[in-house]
mmCIF file of N, CA and C in Angstrom:
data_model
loop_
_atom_site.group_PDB
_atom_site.id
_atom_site.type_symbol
_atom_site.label_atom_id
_atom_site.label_comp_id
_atom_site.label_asym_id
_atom_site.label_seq_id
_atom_site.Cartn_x
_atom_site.Cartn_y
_atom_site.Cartn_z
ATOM 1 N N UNK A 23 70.290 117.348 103.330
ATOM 2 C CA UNK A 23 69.755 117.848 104.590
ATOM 3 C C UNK A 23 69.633 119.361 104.510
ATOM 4 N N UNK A 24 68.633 120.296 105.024
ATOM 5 C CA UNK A 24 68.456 121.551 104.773
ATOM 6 C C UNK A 24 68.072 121.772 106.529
ATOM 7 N N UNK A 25 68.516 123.198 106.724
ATOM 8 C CA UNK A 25 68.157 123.927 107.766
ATOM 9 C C UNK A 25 67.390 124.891 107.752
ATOM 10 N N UNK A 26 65.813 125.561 108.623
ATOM 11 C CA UNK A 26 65.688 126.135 108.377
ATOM 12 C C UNK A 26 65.407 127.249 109.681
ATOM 13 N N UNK A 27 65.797 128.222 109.988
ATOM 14 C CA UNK A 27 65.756 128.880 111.396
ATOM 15 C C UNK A 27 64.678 130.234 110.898
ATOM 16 N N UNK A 28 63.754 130.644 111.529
ATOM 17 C CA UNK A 28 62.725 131.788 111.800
ATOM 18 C C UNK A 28 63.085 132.828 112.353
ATOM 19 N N UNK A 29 62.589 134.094 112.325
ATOM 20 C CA UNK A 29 63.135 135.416 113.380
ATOM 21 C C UNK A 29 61.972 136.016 112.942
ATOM 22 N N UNK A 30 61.786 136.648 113.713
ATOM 23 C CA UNK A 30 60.863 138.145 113.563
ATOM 24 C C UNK A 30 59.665 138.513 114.250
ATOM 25 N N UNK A 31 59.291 137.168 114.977
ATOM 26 C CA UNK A 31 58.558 136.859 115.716
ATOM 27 C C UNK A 31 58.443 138.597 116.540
ATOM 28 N N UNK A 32 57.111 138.140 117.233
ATOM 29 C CA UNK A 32 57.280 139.448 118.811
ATOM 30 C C UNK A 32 55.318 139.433 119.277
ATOM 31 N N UNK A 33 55.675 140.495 119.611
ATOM 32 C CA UNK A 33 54.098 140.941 120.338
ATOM 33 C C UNK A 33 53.974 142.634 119.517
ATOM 34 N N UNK A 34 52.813 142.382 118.609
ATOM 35 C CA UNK A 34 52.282 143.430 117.942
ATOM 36 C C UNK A 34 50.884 144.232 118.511
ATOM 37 N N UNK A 35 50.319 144.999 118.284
ATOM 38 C CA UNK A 35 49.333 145.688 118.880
ATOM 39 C C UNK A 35 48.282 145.452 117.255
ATOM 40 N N UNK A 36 46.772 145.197 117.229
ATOM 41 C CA UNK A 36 46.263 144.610 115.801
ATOM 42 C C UNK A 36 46.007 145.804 115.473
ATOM 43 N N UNK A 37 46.238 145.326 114.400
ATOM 44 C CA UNK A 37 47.048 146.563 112.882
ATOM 45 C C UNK A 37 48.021 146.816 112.540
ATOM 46 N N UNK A 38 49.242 146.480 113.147
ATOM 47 C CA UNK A 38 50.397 146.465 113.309
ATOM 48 C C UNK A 38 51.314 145.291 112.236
ATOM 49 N N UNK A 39 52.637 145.423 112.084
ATOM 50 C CA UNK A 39 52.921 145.085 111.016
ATOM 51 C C UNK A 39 54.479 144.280 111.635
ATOM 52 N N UNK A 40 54.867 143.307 111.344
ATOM 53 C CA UNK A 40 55.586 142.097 111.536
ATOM 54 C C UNK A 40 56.667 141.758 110.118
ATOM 55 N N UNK A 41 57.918 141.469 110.171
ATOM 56 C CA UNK A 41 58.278 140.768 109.075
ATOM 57 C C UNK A 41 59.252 139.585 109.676
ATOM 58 N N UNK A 42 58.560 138.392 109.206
ATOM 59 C CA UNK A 42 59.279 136.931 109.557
ATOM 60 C C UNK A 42 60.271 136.786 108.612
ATOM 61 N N UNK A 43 61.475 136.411 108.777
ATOM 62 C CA UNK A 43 62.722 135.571 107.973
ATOM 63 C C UNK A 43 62.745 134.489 108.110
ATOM 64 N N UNK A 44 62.664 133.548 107.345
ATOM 65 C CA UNK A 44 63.454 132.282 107.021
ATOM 66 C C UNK A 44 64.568 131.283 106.236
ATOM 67 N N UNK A 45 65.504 131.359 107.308
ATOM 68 C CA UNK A 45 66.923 131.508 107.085
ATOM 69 C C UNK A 45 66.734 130.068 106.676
ATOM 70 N N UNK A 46 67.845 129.826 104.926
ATOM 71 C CA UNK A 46 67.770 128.072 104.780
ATOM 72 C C UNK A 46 68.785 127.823 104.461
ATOM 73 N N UNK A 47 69.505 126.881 105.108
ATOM 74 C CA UNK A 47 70.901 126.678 104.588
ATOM 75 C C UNK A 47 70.687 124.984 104.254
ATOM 76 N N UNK A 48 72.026 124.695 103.607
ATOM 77 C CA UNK A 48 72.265 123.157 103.578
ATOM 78 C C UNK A 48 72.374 122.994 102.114
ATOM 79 N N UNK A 49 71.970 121.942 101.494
ATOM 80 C CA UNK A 49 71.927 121.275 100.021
ATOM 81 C C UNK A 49 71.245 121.824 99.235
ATOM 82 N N UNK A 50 71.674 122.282 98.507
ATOM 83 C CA UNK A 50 70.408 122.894 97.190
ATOM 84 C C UNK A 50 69.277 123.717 97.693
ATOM 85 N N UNK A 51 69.373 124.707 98.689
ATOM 86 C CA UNK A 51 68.404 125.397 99.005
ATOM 87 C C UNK A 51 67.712 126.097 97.972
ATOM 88 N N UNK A 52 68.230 126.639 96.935
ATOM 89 C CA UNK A 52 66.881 127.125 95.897
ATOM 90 C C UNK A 52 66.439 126.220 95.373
ATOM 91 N N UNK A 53 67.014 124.925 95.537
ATOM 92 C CA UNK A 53 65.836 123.930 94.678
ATOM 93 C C UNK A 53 64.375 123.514 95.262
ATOM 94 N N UNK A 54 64.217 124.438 96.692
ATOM 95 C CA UNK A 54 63.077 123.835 97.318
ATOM 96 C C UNK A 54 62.092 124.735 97.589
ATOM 97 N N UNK A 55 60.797 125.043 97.307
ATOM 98 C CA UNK A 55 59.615 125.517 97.688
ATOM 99 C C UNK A 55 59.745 125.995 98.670
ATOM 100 N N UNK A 56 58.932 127.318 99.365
ATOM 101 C CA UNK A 56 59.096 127.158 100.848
ATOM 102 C C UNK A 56 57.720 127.721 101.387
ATOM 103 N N UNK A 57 57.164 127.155 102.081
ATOM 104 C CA UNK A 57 55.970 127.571 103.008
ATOM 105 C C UNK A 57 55.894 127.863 104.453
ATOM 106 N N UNK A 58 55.060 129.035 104.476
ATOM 107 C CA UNK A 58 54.447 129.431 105.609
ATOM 108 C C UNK A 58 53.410 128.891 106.083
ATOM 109 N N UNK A 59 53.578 128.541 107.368
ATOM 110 C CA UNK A 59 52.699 128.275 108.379
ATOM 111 C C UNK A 59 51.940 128.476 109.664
ATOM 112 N N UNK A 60 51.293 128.379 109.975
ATOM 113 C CA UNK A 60 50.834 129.223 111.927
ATOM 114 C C UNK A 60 50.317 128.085 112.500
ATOM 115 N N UNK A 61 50.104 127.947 113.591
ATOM 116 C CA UNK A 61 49.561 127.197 114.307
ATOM 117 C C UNK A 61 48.989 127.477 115.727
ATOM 118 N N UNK A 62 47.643 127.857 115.962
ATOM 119 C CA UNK A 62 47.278 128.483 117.114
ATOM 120 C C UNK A 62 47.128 127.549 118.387
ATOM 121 N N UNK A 63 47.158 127.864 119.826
ATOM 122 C CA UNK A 63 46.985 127.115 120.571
ATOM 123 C C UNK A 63 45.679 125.660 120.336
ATOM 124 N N UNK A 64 45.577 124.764 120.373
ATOM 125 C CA UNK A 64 44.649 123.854 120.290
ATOM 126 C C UNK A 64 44.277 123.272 118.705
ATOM 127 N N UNK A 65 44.895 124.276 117.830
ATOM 128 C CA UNK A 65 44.633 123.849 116.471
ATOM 129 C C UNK A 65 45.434 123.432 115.370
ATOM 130 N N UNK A 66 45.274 123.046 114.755
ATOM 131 C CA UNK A 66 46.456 122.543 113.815
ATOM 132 C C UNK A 66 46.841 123.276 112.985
ATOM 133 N N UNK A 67 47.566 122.767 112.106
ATOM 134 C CA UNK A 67 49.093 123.372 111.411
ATOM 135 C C UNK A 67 47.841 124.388 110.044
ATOM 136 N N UNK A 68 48.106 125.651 109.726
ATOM 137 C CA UNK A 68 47.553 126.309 109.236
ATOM 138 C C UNK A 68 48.139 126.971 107.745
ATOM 139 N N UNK A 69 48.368 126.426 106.684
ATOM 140 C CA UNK A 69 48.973 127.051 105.578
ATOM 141 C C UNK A 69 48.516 128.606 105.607
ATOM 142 N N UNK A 70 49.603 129.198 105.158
ATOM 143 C CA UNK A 70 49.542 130.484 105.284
ATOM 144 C C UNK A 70 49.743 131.522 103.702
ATOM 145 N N UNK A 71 50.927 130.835 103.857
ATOM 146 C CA UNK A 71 51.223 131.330 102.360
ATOM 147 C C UNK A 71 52.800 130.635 101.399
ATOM 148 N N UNK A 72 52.739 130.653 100.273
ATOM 149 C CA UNK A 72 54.093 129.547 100.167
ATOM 150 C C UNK A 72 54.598 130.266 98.698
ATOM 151 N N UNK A 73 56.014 129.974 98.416
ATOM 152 C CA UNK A 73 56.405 130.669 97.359
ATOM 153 C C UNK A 73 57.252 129.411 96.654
ATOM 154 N N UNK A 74 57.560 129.645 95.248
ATOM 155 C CA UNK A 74 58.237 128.423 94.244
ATOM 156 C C UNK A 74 59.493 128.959 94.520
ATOM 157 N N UNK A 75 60.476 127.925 94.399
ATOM 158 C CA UNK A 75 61.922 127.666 94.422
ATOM 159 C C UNK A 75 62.341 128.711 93.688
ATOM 160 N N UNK A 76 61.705 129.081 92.353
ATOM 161 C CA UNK A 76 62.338 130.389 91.779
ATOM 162 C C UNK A 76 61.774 131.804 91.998
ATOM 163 N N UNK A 77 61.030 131.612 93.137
ATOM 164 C CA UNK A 77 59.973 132.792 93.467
ATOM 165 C C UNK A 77 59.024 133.278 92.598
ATOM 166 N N UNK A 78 58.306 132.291 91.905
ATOM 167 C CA UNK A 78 58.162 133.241 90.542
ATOM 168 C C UNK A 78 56.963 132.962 90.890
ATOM 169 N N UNK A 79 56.340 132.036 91.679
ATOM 170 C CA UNK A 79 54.896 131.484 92.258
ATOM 171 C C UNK A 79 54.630 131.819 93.539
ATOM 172 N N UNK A 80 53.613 132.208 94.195
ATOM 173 C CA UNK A 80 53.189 132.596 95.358
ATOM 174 C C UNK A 80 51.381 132.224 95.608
ATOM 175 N N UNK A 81 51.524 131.878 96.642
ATOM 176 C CA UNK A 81 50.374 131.767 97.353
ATOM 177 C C UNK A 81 49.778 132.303 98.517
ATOM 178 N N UNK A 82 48.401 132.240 98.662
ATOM 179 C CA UNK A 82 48.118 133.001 99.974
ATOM 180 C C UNK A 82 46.871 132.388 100.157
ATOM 181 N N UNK A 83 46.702 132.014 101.564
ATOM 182 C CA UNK A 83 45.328 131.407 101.989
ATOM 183 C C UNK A 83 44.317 132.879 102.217
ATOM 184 N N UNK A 84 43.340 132.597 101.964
ATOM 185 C CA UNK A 84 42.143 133.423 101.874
ATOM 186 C C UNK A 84 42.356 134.577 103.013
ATOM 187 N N UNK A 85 42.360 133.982 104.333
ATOM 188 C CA UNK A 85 42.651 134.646 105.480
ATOM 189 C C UNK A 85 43.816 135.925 105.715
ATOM 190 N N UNK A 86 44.276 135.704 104.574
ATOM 191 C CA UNK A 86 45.285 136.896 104.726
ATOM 192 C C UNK A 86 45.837 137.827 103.655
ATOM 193 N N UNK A 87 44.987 137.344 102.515
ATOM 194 C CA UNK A 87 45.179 138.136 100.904
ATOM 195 C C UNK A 87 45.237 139.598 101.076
ATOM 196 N N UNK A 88 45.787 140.036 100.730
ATOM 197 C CA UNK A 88 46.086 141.647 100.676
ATOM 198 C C UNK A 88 46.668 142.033 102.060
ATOM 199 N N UNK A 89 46.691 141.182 103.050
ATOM 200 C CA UNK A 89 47.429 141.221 104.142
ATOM 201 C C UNK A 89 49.238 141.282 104.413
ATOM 202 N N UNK A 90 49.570 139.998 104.085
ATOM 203 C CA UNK A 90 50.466 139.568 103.985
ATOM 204 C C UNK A 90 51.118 139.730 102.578
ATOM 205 N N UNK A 91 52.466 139.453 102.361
ATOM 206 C CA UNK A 91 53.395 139.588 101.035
ATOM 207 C C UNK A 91 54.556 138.316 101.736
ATOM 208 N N UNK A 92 54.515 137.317 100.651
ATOM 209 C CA UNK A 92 55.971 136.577 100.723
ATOM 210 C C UNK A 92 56.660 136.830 99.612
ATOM 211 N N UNK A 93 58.047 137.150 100.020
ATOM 212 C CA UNK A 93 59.395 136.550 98.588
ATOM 213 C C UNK A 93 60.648 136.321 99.319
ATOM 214 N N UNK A 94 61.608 135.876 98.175
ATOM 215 C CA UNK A 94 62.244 135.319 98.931
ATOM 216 C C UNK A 94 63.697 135.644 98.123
ATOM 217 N N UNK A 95 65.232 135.905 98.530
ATOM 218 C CA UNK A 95 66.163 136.511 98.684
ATOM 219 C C UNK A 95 66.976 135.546 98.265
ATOM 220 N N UNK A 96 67.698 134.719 96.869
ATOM 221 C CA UNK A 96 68.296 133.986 96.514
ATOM 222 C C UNK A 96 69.621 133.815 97.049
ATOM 223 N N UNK A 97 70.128 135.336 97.095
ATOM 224 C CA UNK A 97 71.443 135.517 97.529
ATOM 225 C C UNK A 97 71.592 135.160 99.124
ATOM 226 N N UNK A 98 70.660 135.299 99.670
ATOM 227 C CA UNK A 98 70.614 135.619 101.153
ATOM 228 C C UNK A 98 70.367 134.113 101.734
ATOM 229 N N UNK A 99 69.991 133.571 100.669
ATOM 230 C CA UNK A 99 68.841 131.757 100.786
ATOM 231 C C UNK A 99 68.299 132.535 102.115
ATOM 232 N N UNK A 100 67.150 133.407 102.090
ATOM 233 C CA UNK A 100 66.345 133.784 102.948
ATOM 234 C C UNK A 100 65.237 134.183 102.309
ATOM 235 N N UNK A 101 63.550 133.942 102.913
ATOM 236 C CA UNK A 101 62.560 133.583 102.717
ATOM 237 C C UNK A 101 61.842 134.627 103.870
ATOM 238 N N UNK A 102 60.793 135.821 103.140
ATOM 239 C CA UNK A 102 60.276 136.566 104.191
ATOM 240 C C UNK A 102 58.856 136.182 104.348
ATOM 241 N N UNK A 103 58.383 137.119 105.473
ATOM 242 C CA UNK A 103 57.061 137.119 105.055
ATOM 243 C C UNK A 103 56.734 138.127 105.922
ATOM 244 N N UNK A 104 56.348 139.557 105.111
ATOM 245 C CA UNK A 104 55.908 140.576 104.916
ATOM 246 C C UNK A 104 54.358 140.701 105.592
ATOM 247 N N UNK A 105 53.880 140.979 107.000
ATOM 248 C CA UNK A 105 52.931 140.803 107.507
ATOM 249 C C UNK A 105 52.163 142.270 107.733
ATOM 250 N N UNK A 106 51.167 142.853 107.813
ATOM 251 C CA UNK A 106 50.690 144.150 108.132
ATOM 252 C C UNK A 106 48.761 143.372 107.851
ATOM 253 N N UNK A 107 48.257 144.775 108.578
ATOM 254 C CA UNK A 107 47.501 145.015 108.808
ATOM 255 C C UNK A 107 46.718 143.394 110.245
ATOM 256 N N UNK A 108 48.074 143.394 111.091
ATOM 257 C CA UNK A 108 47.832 142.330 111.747
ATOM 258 C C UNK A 108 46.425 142.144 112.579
ATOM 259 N N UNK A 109 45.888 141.173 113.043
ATOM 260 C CA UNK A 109 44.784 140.479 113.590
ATOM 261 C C UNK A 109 44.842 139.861 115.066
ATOM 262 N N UNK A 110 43.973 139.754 115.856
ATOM 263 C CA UNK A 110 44.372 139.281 116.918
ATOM 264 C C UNK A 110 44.467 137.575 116.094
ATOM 265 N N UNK A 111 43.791 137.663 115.418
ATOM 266 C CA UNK A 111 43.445 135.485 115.164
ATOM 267 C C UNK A 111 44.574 135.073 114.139
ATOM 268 N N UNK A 112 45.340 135.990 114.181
ATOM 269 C CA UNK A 112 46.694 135.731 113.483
ATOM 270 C C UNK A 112 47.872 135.354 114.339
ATOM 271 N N UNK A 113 47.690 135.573 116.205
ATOM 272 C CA UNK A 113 48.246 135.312 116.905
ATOM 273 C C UNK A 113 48.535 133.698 116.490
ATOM 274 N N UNK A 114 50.084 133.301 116.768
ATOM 275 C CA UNK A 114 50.215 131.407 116.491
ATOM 276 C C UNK A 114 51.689 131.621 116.623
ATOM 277 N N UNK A 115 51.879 130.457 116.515
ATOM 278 C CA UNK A 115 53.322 129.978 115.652
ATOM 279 C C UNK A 115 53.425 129.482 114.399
ATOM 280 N N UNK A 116 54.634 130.855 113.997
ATOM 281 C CA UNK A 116 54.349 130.691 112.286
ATOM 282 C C UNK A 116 56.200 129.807 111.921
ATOM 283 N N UNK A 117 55.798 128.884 111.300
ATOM 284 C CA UNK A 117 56.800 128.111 110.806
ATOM 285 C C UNK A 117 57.296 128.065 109.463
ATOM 286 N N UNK A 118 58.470 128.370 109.132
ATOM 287 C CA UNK A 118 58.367 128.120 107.474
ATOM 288 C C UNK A 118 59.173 126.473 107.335
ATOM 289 N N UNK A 119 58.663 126.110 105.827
ATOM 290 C CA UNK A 119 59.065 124.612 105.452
ATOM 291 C C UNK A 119 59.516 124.482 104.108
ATOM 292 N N UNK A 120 60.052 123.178 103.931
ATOM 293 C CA UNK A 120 60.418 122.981 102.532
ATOM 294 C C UNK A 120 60.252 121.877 102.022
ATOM 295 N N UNK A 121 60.136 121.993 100.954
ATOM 296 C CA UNK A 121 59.300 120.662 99.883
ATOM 297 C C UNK A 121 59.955 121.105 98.439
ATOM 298 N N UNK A 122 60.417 119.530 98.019
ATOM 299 C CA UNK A 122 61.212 119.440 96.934
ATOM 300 C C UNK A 122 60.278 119.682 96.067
ATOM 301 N N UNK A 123 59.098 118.760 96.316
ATOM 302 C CA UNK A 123 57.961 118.397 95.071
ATOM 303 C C UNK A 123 56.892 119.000 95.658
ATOM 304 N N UNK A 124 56.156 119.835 95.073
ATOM 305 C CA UNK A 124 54.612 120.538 94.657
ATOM 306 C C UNK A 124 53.698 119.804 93.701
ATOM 307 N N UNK A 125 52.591 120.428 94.555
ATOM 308 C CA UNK A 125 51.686 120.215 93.123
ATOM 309 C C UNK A 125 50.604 121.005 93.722
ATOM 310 N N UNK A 126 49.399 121.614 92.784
ATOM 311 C CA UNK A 126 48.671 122.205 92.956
ATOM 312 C C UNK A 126 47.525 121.633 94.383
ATOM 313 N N UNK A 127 47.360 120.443 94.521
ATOM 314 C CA UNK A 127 46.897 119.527 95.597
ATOM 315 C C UNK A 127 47.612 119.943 96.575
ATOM 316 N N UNK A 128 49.043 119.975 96.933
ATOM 317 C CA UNK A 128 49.710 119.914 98.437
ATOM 318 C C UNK A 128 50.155 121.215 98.722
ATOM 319 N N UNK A 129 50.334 122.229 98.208
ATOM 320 C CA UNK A 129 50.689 123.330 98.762
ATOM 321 C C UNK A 129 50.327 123.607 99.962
ATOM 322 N N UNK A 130 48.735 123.094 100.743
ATOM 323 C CA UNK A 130 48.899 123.853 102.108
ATOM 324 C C UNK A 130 49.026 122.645 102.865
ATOM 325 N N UNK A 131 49.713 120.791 102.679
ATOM 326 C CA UNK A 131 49.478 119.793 103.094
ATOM 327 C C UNK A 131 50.807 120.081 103.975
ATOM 328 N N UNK A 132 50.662 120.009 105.143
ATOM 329 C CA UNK A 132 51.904 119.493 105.962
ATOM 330 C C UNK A 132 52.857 118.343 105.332
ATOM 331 N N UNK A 133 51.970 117.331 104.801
ATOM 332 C CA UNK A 133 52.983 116.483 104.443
ATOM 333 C C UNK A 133 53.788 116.505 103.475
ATOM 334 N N UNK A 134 53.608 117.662 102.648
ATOM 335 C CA UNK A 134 54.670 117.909 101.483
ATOM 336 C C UNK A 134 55.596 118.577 101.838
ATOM 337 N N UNK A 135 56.030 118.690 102.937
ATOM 338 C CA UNK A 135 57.124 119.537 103.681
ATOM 339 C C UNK A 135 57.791 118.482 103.975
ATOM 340 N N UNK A 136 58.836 118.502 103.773
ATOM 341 C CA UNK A 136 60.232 118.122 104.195
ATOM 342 C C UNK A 136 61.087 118.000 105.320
ATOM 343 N N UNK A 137 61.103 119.467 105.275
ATOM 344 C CA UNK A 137 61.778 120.019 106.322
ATOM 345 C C UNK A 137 61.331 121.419 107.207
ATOM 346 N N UNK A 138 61.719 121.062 108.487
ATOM 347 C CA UNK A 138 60.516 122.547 109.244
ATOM 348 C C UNK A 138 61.646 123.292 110.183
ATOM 349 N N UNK A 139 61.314 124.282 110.332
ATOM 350 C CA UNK A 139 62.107 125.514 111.045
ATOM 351 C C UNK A 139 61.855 124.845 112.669
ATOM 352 N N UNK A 140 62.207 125.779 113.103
ATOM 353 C CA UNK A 140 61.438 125.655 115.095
ATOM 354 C C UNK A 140 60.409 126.300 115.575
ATOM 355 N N UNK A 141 60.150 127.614 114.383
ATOM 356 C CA UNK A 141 58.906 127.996 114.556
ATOM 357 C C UNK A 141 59.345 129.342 115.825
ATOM 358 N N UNK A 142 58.569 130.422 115.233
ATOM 359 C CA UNK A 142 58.146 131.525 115.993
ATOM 360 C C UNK A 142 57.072 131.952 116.293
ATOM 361 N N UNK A 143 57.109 132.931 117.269
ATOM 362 C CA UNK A 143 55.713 133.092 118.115
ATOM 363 C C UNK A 143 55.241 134.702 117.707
ATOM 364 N N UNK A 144 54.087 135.162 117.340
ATOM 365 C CA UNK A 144 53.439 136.131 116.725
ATOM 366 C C UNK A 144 52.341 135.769 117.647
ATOM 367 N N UNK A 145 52.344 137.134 118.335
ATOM 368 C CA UNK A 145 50.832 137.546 119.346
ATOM 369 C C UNK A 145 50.556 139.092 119.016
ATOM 370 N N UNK A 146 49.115 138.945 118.639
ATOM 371 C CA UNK A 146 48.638 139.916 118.490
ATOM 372 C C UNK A 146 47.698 140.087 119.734
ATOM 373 N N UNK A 147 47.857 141.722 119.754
ATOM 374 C CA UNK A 147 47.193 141.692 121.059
ATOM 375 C C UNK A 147 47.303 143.491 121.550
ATOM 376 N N UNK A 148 46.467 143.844 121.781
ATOM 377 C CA UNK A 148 46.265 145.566 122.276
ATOM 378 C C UNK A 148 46.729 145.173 124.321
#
């Protein structure tokens, strides 16, 4: 069983710069992948960006390349995500998750997640 709790959430002004934590405790937490997610009012679950169990892999959906930075803190079993040059359409709830098993196919699939945080709230907005 793994836990995973979010922080960093808030209300930014666009351009402005955000850093999410995701705290993971429980069983073998470095053995698991972990992904970012958003989810805006009315729309569904949005891969964001996701990093490998040994951090040594990272991803980023199109929408936010050179935007965003994830890594993640072995010692800490904490998982960031390094946000700037924020957007209003970046406003959501961003969730991080975990997945034992990857593959180049599921990285942005909800269903390869495991396990999900509670999710925080990021509004961009002047």
């Amino acid at each position: 069983q793994l836990q995973l709790v979010e922080s960093g959430g808030g209300l930014v002004q666009p351009g402005g710069s955000l850093r999410l934590s995701c705290a993971v405790s429980g069983f073998t937490p470095d053995y698991y992948h972990i992904g970012w997610f958003r989810q805006a009012p009315g729309k569904e679950h949005e891969g964001v960006s996701c990093i490998s169990s040994s951090g040594g892999r990272t991803n980023y959906a199109e929408s936010v390349k050179g935007r965003f930075t994830i890594s993640r803190d072995s010692t800490k079993n904490t998982v960031y995500l390094q946000m700037s040059g924020l957007k209003p359409e970046d406003t959501g709830v961003y969730f991080c998750a975990a997945a034992l098993i990857w593959s180049d196919a599921s990285i942005w699939s909800t269903k390869a997640y495991d396990y999900w945080g509670q999710g925080t709230q990021v509004t961009v907005s002047s």
